[in-house]
mmCIF file of C-alpha atoms in Angstrom:
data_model
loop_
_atom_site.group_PDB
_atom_site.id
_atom_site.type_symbol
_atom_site.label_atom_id
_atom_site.label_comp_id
_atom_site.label_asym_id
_atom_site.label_seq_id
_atom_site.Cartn_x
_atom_site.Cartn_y
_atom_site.Cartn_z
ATOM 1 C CA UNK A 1 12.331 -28.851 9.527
ATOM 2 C CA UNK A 2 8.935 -30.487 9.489
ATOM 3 C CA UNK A 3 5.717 -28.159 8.517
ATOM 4 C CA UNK A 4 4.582 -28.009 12.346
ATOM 5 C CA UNK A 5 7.806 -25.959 13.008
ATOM 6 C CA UNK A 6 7.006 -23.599 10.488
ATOM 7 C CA UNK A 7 6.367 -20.235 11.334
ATOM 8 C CA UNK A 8 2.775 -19.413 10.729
ATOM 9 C CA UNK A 9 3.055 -15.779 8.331
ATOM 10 C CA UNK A 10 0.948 -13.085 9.195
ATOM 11 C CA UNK A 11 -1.820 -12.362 7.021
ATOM 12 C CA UNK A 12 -0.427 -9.479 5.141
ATOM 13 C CA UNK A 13 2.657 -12.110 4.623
ATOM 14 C CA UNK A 14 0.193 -14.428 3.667
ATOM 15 C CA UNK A 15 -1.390 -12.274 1.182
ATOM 16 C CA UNK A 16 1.908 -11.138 -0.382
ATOM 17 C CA UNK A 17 2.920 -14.837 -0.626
ATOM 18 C CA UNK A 18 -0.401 -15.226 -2.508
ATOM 19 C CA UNK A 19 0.987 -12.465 -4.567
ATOM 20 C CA UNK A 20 4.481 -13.997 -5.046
ATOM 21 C CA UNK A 21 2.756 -17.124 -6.253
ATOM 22 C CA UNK A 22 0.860 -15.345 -8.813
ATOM 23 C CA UNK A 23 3.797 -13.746 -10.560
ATOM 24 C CA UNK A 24 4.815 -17.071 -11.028
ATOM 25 C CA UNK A 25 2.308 -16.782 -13.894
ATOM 26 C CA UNK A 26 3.514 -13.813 -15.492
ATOM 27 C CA UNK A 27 4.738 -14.078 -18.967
ATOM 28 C CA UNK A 28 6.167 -10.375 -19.182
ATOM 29 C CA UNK A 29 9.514 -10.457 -20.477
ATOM 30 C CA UNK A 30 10.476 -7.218 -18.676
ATOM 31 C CA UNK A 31 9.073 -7.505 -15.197
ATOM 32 C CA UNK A 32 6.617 -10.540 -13.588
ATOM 33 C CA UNK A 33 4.268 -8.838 -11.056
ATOM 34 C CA UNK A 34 1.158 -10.553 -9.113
ATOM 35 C CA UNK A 35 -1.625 -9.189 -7.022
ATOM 36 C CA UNK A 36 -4.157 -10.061 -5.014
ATOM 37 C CA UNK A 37 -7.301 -8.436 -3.834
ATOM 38 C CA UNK A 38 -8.684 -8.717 -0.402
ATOM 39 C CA UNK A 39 -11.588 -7.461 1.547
ATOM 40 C CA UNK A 40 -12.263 -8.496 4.981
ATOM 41 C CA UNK A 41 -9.461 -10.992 5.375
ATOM 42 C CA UNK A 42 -10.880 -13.360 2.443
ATOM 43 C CA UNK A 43 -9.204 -13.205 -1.085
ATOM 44 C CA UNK A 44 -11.402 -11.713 -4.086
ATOM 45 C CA UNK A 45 -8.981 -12.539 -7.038
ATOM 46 C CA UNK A 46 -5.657 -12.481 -8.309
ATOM 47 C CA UNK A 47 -3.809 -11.337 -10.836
ATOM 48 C CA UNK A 48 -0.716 -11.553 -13.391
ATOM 49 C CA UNK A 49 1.031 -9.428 -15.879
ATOM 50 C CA UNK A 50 0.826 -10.478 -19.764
ATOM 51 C CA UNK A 51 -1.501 -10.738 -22.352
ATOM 52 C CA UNK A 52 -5.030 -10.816 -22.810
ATOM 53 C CA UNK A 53 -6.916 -13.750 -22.681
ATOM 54 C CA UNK A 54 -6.806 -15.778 -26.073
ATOM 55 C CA UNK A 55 -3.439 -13.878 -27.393
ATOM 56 C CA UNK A 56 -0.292 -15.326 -27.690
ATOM 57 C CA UNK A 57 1.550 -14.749 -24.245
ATOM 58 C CA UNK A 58 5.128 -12.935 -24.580
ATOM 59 C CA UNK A 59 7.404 -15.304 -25.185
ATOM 60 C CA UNK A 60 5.284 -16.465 -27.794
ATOM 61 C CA UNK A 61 6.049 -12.892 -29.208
ATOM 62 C CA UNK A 62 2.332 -11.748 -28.402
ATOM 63 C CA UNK A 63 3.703 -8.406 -27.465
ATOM 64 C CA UNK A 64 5.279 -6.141 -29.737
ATOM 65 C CA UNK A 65 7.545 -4.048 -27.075
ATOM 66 C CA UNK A 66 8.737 -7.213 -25.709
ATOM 67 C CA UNK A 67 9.402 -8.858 -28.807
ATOM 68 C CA UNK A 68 11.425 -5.862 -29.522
ATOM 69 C CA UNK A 69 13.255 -5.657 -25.753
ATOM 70 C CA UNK A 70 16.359 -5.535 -27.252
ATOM 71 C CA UNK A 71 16.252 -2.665 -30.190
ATOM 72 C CA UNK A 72 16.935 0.919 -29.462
ATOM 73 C CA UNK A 73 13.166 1.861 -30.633
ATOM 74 C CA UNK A 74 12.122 0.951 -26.967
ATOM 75 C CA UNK A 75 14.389 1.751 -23.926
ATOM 76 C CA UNK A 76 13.472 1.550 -20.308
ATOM 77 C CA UNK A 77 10.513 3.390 -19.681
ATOM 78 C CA UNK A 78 9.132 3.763 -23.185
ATOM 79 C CA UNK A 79 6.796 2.254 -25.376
ATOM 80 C CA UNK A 80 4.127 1.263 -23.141
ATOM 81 C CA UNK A 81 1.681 2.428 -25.198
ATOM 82 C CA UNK A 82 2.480 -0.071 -27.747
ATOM 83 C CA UNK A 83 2.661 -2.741 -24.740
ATOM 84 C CA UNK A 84 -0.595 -4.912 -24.958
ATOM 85 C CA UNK A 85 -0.191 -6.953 -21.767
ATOM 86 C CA UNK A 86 -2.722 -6.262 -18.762
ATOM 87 C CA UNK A 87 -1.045 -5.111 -15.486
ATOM 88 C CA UNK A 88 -1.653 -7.340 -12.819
ATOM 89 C CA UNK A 89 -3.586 -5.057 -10.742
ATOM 90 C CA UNK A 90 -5.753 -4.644 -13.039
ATOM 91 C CA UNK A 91 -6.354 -8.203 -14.342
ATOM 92 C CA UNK A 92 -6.901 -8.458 -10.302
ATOM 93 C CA UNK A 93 -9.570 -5.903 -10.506
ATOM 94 C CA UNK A 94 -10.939 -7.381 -13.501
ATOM 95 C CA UNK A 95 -11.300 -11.373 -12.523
ATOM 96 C CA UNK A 96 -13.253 -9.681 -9.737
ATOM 97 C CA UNK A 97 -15.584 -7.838 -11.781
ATOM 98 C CA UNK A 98 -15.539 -10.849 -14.056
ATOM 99 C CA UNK A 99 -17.099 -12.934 -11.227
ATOM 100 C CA UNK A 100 -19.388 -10.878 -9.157
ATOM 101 C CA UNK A 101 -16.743 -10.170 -6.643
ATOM 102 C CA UNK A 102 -17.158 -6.358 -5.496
ATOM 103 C CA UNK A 103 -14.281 -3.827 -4.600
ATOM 104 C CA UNK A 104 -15.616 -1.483 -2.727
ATOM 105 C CA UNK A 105 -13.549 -0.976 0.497
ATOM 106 C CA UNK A 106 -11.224 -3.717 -0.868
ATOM 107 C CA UNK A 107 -7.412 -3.904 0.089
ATOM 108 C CA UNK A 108 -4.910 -4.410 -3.391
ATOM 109 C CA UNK A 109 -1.614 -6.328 -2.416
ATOM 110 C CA UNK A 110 0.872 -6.458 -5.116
ATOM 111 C CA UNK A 111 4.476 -7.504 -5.747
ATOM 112 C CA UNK A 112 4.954 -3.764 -6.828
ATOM 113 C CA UNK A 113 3.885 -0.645 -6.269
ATOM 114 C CA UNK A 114 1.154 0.096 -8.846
ATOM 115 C CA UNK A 115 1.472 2.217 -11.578
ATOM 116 C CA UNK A 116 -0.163 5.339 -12.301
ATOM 117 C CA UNK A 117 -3.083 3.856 -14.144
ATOM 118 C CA UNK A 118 -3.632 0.861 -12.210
ATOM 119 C CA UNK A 119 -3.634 3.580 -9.002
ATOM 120 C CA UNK A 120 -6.411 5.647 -11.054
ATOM 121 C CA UNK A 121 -8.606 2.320 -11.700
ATOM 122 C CA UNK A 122 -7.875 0.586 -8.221
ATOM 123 C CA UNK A 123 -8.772 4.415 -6.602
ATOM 124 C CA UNK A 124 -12.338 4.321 -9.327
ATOM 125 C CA UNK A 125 -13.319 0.140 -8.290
ATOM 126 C CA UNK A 126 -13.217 1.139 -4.565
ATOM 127 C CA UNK A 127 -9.665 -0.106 -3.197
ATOM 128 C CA UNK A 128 -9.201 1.431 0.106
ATOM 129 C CA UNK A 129 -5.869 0.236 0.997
ATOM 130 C CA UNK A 130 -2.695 -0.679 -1.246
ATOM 131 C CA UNK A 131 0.564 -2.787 0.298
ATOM 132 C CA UNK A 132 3.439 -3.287 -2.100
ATOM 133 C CA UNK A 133 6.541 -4.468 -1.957
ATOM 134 C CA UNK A 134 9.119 -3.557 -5.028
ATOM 135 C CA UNK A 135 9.178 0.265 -5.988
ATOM 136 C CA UNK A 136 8.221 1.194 -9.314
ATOM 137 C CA UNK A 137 9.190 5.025 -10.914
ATOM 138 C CA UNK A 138 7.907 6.565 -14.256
ATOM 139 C CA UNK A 139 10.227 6.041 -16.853
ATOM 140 C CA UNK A 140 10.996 9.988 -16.719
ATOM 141 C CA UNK A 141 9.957 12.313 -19.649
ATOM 142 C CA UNK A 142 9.146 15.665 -20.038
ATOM 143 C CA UNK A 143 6.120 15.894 -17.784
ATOM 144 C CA UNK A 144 7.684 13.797 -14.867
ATOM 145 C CA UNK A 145 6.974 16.691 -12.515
ATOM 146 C CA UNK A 146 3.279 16.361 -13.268
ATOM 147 C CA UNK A 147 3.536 12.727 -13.333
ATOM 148 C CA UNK A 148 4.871 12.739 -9.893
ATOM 149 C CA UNK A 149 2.353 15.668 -8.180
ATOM 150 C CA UNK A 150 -0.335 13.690 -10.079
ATOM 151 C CA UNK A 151 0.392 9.945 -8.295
ATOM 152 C CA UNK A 152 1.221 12.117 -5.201
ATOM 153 C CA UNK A 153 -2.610 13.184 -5.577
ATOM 154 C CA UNK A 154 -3.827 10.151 -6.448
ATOM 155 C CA UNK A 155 -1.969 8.310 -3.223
ATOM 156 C CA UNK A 156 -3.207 10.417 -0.720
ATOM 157 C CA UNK A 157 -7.000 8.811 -1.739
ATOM 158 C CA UNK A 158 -6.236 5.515 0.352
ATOM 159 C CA UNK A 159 -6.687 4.851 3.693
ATOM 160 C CA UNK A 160 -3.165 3.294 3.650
ATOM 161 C CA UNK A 161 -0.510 3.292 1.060
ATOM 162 C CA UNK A 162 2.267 1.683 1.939
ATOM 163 C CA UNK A 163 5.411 -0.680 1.008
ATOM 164 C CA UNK A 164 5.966 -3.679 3.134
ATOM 165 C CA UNK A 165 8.735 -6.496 3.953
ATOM 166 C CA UNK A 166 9.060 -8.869 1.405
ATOM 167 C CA UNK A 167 8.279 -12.724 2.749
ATOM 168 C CA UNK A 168 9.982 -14.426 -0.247
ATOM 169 C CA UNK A 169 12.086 -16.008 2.780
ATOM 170 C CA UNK A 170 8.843 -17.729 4.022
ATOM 171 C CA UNK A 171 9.191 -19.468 0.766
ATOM 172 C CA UNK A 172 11.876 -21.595 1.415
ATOM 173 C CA UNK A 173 10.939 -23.739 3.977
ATOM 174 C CA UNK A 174 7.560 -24.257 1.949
ATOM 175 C CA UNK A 175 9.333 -25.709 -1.177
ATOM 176 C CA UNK A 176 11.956 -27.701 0.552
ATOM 177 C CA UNK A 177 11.489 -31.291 0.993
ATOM 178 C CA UNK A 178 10.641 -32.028 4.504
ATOM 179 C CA UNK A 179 12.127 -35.441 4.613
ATOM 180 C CA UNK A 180 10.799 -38.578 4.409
ATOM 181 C CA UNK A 181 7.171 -37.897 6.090
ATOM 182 C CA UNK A 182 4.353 -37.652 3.061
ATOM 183 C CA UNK A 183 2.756 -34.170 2.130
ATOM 184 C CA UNK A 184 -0.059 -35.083 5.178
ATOM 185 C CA UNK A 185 2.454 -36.185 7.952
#
């Protein structure tokens, strides 16, 4: 298939593609997730799961919960307050700040849907709209009701909330070689 035959995504496939290809970043050794912020069809910033800038990343054993992945001490669900890597919606949020790049009335597109704190800081820097496309649950405990009403509160402060398709099929033709013709035709 040469690149002219390739079917043209629509933006929000576009964007979640953007999204894919930052995960590809991600150094968590539980779950990779990438994000992009958007605001009037042009991208603000991106962002990846791990650790701060300057730390070792996980594999390098920069994280104490995923160093430990495997003991008992830290089962699905637990330990994130002993997690020091920045969620990707937030490092999203942040490279924006970082570079002058406002929020307000912004669109967050992420390879998950967000957690409750990166809902309460996307709702605080002004995101209007989140798409997502892998669910994410709280790990359970013994305020899970609360947990749940609370999101459920929290959610209802977009514009739109929603989960969409995933376009990881788009990839393929994308990475395949496309014969003999050069990457310009």
């Amino acid at each position: 298939m040469s690149e002219g035959n390739l079917a043209r995504p629509s933006k929000q496939g576009y964007l979640m593609l953007l999204a894919l290809a930052a995960r590809t970043r991600a150094d968590c050794l539980g779950r990779r997730v990438g994000a992009v912020v958007e605001r009037d069809n042009r991208v603000l910033s991106t962002g990846y799961n791990g650790t701060p800038i300057g730390m070792p990343n996980c594999s390098e054993g920069g994280c104490h919960r995923c160093a430990n992945r495997s003991s008992d001490a830290y089962p699905e669900g637990r330990g994130y307050d002993l997690c020091i890597c920045v969620h990707a919606e937030q490092n999203a949020l942040l490279a924006a700040a970082r570079f002058g790049q406002s929020t307000l009335g912004a669109t967050l597109h992420t390879t998950m849907r967000p957690c409750f704190g990166c809902l309460k800081e996307s709702l605080q820097a002004g995101i209007v709209a989140v798409h997502y496309m892998g669910e994410w649950s709280a790990g359970g405990g013994e305020d899970e009701a609360a947990l749940n009403s609370q999101y459920a509160s929290l959610r209802s402060r977009f514009r739109e909330f929603q989960q969409v398709a995933t376009p990881e099929a788009a990839l393929v033709p994308l990475v395949t070689p496309s014969g003999t013709e050069g990457p310009h035709g």
